[in-house]
PDB file of C-alpha atoms in Angstrom:
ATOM      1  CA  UNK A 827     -36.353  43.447  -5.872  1.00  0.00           C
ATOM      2  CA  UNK A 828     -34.129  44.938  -8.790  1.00  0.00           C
ATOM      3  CA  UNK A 829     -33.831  48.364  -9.714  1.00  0.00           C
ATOM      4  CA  UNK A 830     -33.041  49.794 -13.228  1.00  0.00           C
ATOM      5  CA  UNK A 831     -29.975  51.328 -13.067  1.00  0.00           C
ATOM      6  CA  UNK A 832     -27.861  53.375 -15.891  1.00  0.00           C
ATOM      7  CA  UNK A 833     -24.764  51.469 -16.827  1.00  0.00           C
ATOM      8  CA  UNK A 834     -21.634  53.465 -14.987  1.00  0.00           C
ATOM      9  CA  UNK A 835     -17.631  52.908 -16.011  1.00  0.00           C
ATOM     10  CA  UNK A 836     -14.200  54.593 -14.839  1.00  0.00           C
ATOM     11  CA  UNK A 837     -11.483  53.549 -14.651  1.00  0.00           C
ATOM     12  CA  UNK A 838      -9.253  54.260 -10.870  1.00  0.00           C
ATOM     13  CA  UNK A 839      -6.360  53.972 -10.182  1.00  0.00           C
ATOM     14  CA  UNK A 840      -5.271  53.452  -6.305  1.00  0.00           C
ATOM     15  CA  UNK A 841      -2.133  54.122  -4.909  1.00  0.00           C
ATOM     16  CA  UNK A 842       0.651  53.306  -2.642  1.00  0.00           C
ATOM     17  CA  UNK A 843       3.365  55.177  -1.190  1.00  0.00           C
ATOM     18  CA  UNK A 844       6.431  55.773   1.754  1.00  0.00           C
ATOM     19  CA  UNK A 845       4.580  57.972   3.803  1.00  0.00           C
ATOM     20  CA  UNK A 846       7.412  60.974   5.538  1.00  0.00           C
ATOM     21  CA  UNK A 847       7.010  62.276   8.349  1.00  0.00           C
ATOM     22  CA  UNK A 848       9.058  65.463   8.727  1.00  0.00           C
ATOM     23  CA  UNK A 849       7.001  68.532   7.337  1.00  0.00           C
ATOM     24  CA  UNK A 850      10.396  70.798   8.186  1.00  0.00           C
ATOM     25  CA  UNK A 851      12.195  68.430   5.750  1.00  0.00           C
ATOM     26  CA  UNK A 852      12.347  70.452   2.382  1.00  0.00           C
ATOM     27  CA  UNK A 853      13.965  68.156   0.038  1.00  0.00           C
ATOM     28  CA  UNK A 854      11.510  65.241   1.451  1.00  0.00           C
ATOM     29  CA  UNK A 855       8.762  66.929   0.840  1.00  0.00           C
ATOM     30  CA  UNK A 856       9.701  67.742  -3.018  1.00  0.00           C
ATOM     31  CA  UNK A 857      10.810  63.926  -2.819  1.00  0.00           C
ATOM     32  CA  UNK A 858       6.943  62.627  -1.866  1.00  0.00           C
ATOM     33  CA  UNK A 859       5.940  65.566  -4.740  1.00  0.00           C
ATOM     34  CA  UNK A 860       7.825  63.763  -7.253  1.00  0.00           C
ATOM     35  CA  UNK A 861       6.525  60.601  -6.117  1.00  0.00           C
ATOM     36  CA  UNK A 862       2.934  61.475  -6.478  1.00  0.00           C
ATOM     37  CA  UNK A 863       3.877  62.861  -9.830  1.00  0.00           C
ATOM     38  CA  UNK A 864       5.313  59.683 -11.263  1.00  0.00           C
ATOM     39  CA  UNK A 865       2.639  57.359  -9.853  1.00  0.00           C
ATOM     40  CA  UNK A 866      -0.138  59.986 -11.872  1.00  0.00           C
ATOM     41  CA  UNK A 867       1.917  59.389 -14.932  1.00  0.00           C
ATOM     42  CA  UNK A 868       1.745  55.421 -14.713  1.00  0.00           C
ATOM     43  CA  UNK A 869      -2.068  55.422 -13.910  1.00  0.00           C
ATOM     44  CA  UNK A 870      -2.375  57.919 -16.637  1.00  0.00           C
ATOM     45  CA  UNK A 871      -0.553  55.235 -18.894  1.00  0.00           C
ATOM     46  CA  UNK A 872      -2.882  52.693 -17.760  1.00  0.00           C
ATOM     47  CA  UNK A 873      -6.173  54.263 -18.300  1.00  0.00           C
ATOM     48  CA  UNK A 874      -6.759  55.805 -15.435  1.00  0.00           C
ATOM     49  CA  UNK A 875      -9.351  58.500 -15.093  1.00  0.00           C
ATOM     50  CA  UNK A 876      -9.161  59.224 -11.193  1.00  0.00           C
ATOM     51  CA  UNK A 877      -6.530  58.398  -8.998  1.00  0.00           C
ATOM     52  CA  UNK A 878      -6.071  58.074  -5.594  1.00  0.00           C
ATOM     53  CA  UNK A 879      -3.142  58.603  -3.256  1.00  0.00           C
ATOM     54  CA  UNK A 880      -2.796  57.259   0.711  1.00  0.00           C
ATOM     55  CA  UNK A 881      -2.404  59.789   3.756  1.00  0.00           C
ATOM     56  CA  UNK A 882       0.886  61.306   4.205  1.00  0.00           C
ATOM     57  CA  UNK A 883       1.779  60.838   0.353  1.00  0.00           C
ATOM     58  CA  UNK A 884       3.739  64.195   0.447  1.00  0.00           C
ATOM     59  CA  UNK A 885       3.714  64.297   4.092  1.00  0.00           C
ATOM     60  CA  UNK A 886       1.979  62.981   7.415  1.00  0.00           C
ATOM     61  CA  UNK A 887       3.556  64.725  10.527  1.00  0.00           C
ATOM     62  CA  UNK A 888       4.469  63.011  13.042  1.00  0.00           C
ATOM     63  CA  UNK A 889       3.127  64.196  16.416  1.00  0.00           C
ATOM     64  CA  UNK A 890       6.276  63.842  17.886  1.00  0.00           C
ATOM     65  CA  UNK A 891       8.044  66.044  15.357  1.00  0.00           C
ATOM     66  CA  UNK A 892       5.102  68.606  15.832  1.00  0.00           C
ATOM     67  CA  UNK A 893       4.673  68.539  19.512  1.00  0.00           C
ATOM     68  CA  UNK A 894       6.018  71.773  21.259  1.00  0.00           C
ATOM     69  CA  UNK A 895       6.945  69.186  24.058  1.00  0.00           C
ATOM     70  CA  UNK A 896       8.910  67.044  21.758  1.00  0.00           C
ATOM     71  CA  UNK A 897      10.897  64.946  20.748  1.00  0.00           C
ATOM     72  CA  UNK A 898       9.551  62.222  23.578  1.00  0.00           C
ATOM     73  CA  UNK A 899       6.518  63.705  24.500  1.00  0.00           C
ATOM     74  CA  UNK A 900       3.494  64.461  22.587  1.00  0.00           C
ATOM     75  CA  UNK A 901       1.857  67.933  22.922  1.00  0.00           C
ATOM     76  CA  UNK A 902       0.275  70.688  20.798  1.00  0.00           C
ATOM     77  CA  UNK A 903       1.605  71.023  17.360  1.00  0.00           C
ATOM     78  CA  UNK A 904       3.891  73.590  16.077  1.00  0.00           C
ATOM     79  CA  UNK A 905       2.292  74.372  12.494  1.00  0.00           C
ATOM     80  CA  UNK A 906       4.905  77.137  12.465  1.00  0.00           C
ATOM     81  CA  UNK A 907       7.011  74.367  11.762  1.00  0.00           C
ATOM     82  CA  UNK A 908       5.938  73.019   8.767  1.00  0.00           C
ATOM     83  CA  UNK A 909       7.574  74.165   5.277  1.00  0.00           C
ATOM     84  CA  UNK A 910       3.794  75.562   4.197  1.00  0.00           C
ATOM     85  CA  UNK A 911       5.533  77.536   1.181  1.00  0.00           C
ATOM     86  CA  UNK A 912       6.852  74.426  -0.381  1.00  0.00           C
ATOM     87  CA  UNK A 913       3.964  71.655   0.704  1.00  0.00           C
ATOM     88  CA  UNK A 914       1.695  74.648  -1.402  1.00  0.00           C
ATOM     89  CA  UNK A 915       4.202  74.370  -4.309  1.00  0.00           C
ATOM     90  CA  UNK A 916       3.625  70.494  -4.283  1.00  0.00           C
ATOM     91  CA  UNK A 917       0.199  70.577  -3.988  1.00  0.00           C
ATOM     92  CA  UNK A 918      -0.102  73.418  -7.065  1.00  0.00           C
ATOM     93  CA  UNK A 919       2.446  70.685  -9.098  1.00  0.00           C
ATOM     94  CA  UNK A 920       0.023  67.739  -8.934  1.00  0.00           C
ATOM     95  CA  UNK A 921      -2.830  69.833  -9.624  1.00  0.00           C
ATOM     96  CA  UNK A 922      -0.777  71.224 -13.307  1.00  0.00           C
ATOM     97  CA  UNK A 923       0.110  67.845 -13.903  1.00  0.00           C
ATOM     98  CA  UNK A 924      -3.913  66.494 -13.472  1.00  0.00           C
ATOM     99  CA  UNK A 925      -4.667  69.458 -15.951  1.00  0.00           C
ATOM    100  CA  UNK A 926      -1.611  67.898 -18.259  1.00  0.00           C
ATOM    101  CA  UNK A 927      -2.935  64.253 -17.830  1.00  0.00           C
ATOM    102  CA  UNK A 928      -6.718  64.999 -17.944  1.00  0.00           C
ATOM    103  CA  UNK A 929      -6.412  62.900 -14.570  1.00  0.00           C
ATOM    104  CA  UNK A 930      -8.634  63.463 -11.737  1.00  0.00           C
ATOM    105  CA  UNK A 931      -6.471  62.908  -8.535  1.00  0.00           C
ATOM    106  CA  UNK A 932      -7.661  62.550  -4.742  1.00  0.00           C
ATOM    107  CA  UNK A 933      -4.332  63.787  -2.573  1.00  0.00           C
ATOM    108  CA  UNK A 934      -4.217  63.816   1.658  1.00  0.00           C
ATOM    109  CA  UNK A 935      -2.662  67.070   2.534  1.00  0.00           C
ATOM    110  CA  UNK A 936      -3.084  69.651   5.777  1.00  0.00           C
ATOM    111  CA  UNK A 937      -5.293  72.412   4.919  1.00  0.00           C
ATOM    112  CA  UNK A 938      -4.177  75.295   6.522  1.00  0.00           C
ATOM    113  CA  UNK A 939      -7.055  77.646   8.300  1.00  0.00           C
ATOM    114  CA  UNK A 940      -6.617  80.379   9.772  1.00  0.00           C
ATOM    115  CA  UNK A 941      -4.606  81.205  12.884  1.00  0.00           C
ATOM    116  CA  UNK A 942      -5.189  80.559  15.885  1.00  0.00           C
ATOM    117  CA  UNK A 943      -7.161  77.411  14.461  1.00  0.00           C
ATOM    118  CA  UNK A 944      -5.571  74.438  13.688  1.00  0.00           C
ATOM    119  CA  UNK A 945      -5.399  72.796  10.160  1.00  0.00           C
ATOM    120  CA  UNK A 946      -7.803  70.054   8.919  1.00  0.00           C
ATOM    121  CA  UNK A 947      -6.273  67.081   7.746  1.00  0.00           C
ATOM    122  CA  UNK A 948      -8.073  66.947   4.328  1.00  0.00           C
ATOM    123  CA  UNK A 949      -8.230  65.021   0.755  1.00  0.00           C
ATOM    124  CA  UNK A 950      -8.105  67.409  -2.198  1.00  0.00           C
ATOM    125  CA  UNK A 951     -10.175  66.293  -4.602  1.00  0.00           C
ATOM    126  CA  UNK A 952      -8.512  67.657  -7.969  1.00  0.00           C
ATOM    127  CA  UNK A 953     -10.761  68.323 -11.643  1.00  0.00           C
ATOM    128  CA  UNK A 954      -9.002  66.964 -14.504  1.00  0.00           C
ATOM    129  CA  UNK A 955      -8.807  70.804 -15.093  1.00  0.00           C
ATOM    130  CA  UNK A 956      -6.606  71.146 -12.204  1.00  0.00           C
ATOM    131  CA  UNK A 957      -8.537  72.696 -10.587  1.00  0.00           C
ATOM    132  CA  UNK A 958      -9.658  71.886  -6.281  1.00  0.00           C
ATOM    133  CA  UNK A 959     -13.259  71.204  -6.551  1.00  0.00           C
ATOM    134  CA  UNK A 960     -14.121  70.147  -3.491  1.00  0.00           C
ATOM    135  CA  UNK A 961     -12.146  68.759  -0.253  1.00  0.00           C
ATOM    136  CA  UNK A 962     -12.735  66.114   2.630  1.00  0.00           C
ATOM    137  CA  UNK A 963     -11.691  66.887   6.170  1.00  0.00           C
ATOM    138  CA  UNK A 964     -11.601  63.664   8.507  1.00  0.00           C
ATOM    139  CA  UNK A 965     -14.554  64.056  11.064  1.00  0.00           C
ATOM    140  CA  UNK A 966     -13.872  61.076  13.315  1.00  0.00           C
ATOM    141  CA  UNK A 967     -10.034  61.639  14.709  1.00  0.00           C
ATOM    142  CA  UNK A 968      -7.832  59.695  16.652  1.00  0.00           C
ATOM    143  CA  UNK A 969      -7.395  60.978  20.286  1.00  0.00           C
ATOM    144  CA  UNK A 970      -3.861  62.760  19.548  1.00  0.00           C
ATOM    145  CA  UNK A 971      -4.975  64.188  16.439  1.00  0.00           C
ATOM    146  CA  UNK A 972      -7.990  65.772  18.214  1.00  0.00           C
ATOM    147  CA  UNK A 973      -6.672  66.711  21.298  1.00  0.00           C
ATOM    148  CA  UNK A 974      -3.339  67.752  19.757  1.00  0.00           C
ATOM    149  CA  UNK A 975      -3.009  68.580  15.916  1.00  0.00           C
ATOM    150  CA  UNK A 976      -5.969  68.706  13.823  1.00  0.00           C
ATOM    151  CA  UNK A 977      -9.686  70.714  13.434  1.00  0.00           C
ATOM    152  CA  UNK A 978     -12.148  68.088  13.228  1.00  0.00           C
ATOM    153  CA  UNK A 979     -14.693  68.458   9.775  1.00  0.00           C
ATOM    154  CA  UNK A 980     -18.393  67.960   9.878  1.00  0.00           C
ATOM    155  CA  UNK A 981     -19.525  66.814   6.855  1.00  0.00           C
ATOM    156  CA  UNK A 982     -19.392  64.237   4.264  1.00  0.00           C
ATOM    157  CA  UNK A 983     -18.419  65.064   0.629  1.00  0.00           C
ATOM    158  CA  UNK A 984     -19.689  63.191  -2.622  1.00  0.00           C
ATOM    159  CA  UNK A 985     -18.181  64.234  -6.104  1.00  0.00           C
ATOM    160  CA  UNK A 986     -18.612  62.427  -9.573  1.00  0.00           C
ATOM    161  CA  UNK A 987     -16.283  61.574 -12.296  1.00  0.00           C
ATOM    162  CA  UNK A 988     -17.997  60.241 -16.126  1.00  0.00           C
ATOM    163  CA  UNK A 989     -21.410  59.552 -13.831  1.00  0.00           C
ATOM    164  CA  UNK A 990     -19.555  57.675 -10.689  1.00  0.00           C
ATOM    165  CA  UNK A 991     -20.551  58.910  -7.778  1.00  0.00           C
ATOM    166  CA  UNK A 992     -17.267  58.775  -5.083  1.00  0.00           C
ATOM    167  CA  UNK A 993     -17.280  59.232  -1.283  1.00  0.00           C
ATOM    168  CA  UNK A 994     -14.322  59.736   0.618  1.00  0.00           C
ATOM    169  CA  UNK A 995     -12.818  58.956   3.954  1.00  0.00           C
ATOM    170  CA  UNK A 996      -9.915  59.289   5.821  1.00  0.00           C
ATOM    171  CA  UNK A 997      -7.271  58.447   8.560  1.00  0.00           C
ATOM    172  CA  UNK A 998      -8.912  55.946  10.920  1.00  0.00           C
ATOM    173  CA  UNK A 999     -12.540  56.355   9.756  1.00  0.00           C
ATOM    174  CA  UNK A1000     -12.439  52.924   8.351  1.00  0.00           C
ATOM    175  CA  UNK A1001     -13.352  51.735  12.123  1.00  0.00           C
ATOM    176  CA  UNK A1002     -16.569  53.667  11.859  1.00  0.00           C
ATOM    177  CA  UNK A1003     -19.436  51.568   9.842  1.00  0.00           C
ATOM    178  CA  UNK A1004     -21.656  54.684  10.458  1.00  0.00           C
ATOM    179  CA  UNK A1005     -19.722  56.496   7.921  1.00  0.00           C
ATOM    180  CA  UNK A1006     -19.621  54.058   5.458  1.00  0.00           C
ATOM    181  CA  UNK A1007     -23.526  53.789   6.157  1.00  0.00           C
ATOM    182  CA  UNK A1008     -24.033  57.174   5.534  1.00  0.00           C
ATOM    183  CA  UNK A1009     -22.466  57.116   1.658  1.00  0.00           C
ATOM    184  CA  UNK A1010     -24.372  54.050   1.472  1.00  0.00           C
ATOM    185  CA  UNK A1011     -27.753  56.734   2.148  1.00  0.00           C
ATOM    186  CA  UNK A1012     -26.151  59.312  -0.691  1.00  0.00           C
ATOM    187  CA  UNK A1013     -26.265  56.573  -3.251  1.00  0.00           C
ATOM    188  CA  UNK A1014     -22.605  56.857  -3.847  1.00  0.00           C
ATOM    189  CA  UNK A1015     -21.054  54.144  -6.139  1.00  0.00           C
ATOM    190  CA  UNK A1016     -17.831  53.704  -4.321  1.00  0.00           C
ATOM    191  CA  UNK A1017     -15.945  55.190  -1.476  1.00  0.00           C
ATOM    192  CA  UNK A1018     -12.416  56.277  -1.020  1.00  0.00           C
ATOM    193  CA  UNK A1019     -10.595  55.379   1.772  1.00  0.00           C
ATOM    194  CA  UNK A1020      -6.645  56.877   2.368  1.00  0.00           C
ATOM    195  CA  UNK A1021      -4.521  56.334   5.567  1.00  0.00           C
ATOM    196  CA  UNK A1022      -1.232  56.197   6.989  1.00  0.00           C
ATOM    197  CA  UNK A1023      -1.639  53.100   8.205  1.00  0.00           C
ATOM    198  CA  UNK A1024      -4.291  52.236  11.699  1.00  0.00           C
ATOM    199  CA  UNK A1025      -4.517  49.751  13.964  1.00  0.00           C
ATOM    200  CA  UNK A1026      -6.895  46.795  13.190  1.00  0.00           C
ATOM    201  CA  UNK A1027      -7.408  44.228  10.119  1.00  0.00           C
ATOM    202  CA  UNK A1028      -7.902  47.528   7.720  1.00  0.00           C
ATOM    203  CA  UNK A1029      -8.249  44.892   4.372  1.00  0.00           C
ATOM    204  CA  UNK A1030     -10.925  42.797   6.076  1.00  0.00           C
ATOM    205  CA  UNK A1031     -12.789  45.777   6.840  1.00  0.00           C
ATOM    206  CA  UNK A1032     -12.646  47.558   3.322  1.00  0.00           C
ATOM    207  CA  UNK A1033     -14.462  44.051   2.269  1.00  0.00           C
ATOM    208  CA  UNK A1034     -16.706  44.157   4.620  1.00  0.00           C
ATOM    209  CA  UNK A1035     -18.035  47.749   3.986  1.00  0.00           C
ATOM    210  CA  UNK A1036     -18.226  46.803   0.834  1.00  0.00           C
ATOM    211  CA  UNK A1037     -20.030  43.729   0.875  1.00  0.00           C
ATOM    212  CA  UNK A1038     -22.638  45.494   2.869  1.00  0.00           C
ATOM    213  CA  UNK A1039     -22.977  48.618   1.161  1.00  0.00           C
ATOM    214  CA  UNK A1040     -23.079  47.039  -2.188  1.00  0.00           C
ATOM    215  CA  UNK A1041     -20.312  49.658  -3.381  1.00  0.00           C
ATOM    216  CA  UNK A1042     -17.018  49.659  -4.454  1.00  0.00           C
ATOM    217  CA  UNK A1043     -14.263  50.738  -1.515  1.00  0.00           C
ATOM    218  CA  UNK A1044     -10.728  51.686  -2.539  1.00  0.00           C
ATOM    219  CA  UNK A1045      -7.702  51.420   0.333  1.00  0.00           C
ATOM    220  CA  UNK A1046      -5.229  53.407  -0.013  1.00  0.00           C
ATOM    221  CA  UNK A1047      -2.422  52.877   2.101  1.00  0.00           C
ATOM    222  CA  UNK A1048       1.388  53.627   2.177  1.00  0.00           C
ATOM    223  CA  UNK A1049       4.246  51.206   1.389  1.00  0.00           C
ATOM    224  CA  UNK A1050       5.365  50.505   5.320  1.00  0.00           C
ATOM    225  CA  UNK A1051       2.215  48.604   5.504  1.00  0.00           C
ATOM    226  CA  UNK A1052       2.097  46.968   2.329  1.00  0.00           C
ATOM    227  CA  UNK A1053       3.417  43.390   3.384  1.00  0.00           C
ATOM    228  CA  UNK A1054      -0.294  43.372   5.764  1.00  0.00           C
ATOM    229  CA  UNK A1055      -2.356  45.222   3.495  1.00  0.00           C
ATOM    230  CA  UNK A1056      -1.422  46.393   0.295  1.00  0.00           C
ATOM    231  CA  UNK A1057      -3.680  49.390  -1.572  1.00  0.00           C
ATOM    232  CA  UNK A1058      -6.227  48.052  -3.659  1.00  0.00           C
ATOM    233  CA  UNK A1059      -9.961  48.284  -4.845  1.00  0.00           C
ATOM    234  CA  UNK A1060     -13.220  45.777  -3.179  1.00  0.00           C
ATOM    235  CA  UNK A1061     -15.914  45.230  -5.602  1.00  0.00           C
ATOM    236  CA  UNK A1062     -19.171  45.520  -4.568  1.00  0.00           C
ATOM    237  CA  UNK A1063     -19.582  42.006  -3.744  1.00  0.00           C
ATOM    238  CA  UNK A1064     -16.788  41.938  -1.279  1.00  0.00           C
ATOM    239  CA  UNK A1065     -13.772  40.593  -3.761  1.00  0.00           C
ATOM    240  CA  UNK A1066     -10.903  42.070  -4.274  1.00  0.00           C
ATOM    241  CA  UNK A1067     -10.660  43.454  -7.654  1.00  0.00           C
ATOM    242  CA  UNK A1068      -6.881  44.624  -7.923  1.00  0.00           C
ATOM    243  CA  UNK A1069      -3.999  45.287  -4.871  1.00  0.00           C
ATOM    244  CA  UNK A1070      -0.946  46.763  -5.448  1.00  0.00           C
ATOM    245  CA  UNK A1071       2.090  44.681  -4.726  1.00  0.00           C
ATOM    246  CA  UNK A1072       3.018  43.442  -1.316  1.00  0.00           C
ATOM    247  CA  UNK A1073       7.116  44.460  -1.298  1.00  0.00           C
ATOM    248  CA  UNK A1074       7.176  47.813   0.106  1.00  0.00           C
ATOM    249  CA  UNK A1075       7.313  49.471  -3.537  1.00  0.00           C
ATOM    250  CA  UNK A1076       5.629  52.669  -4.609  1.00  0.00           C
ATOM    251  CA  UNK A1077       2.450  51.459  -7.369  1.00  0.00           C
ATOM    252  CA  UNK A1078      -0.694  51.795  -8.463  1.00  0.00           C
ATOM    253  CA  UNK A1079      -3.364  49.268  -8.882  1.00  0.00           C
ATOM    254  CA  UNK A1080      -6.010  50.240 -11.815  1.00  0.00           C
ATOM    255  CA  UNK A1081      -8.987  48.959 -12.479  1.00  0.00           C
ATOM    256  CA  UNK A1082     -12.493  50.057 -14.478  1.00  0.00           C
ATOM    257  CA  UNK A1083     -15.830  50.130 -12.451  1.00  0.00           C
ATOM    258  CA  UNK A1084     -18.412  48.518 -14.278  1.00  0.00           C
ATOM    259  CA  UNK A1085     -21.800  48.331 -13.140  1.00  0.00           C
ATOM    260  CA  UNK A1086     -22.168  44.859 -15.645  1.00  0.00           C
ATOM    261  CA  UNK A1087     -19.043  43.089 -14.083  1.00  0.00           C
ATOM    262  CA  UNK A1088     -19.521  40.286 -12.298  1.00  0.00           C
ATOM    263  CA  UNK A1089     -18.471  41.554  -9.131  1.00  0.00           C
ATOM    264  CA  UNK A1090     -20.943  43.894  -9.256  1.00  0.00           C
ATOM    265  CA  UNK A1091     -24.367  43.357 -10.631  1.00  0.00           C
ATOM    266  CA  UNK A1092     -25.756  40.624  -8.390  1.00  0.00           C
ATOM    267  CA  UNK A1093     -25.072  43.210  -5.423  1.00  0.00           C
ATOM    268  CA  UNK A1094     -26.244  46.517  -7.145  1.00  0.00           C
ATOM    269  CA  UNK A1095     -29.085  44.983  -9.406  1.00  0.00           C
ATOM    270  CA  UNK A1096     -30.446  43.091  -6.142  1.00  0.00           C
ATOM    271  CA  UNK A1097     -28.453  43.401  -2.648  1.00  0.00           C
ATOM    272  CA  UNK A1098     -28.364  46.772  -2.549  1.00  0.00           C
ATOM    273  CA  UNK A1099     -32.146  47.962  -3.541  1.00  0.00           C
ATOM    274  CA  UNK A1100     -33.398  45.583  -1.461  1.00  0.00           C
ATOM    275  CA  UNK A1101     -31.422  46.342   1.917  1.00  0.00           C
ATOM    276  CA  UNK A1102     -32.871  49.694   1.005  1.00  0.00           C
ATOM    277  CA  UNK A1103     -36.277  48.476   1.050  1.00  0.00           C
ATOM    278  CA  UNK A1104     -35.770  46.330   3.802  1.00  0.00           C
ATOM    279  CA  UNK A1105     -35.195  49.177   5.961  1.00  0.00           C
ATOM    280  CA  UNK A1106     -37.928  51.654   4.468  1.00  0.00           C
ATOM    281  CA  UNK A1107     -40.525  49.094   6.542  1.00  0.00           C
ATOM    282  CA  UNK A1108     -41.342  46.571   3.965  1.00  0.00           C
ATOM    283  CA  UNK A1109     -41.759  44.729   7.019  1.00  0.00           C
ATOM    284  CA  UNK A1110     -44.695  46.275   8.743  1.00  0.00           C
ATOM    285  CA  UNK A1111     -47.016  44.943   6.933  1.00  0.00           C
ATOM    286  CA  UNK A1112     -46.623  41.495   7.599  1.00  0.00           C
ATOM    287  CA  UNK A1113     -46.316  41.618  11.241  1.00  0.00           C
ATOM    288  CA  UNK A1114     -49.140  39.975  13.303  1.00  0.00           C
ATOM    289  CA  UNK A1115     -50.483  40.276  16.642  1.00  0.00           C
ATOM    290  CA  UNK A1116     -50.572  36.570  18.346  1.00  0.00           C
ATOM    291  CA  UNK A1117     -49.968  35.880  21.936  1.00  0.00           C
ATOM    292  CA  UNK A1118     -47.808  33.190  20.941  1.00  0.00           C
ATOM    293  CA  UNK A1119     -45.791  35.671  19.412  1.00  0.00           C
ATOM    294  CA  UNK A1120     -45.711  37.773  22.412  1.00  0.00           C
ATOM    295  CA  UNK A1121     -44.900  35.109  24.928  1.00  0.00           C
ATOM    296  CA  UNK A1122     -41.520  34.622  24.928  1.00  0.00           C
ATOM    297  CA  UNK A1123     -41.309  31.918  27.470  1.00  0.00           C
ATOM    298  CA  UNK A1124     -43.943  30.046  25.252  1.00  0.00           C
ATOM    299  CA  UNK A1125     -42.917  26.763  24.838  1.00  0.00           C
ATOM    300  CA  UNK A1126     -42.556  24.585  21.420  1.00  0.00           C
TER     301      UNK A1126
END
């Protein structure tokens, strides 16, 4: 039942932040810029190799602020409205300061396609060259963001840092097991979860996917919702490893994944491969044919 595995260690850092809603609001959006920036620096100070920031870090727009039938009534978005010039000159910030740091950072930001197509609503994932080297657009949308704002994606993405293999997800995919499955199937060692905030238990759920993966899940979530579920990191095992703190306040939580913690290597060295085998058809086998067995009214 155990599987040889190379030992695997980085360090993440996961984040919390006020997310703003107002992408026609200049001086917030260089406001949630400088935010990101100072919460790279402190995971930077604490080891951090890869970090990870919630949805709507620099800026989630609201649908109401968007909507061409707004302020009261939700309709199509207005991208037109949104301050793309300066959201760009954000993003191109935190990706000189990951260069600076030597900091791999995961940042939620609209990805602008072209017109008349609307944006994705994406995760950059940023080198510790500063350099975009892949993104994540969230497939599974809520019914506004679908039928009002966003381009669904179509596929999942998988990138490594020092030999960890991540996943990421987005929004409101935490509600979708399926997805989590999925990374599960591409052997990924942990996956990375941001959102504004979404109905539902959202902490009891990152354990769960955990626990039954056998993977590490990192929630990251903004400070509105911190009091219910603060940002933090699941081991593989289903315990909480780290959480930011639960009073509203901009932080990171940092911890190292390591395959020889505790946490982990009951689940990976034995959970894990043998879930895997379990569903190859270990079973078959060992199945009979018996008419008690195919009786189901048989009695005792």
């Amino acid at each position: 039942m155990s599987e040889a595995r190379n030992p695997k260690s980085v360090r993440l850092a996961v984040a919390q932040t006020p997310v703003r809603e107002d992408p026609r609001d200049v001086e917030a959006l260089r406001e949630g810029g400088r935010g990101v920036r100072a919460l790279m620096r402190e995971a930077a100070a604490q080891g951090a190799r890869i970090v990870q920031f919630p949805e709507g870090a620099i800026c989630f727009p609201s649908k109401l602020v968007m909507s061409v039938d707004g302020p009261d009534t939700v309709g199509p978005a207005d991208w037109d409205r949104c301050q793309w010039p300066v959201l760009q000159q954000e993003l191109a910030a935190i990706a000189e300061l990951a260069r600076e740091l030597r900091l791999w950072t995961v940042i939620p930001s609209v990805h602008r396609l072209t017109g008349p197509n609307r944006p994705h609503n994406s995760l950059y994932v940023i080198s510790d060259r500063g350099e975009v080297v892949t993104r994540y657009d969230e497939r599974l949308l809520s019914k506004t963001k679908v039928s009002y704002m966003y381009s669904p994606g179509v596929s999942p993405v998988t990138f490594e840092v020092d030999g960890v293999r991540f996943g990421c997800l987005l929004g409101m995919e935490i509600h979708y097991p399926e997805l989590f499955a999925e990374y599960e199937k591409l052997d990924v060692d942990c996956v990375l979860f941001s959102t504004s905030g979404t109905p539902g238990n959202t902490a009891a759920q990152a354990q769960g996917h955990a626990a039954v993966n056998s993977y590490w899940v990192s929630l990251s979530g903004p400070t509105q919702q911190s009091a219910t579920a603060p940002s933090g990191i699941v081991a593989p095992n289903g315990d909480w490893l780290a959480r930011c703190p639960a009073d509203d306040s901009p932080s990171v939580a940092v911890v190292s994944l390591d395959d020889s913690a505790e946490a982990a290597t009951w689940a990976l060295t034995y959970a894990r491969p043998w879930r895997r085998e379990a569903r190859a058809g270990v079973y078959t086998d060992h199945q009979v044919i018996d008419p008690r067995s195919e009786d189901r009214t048989a009695a005792f």
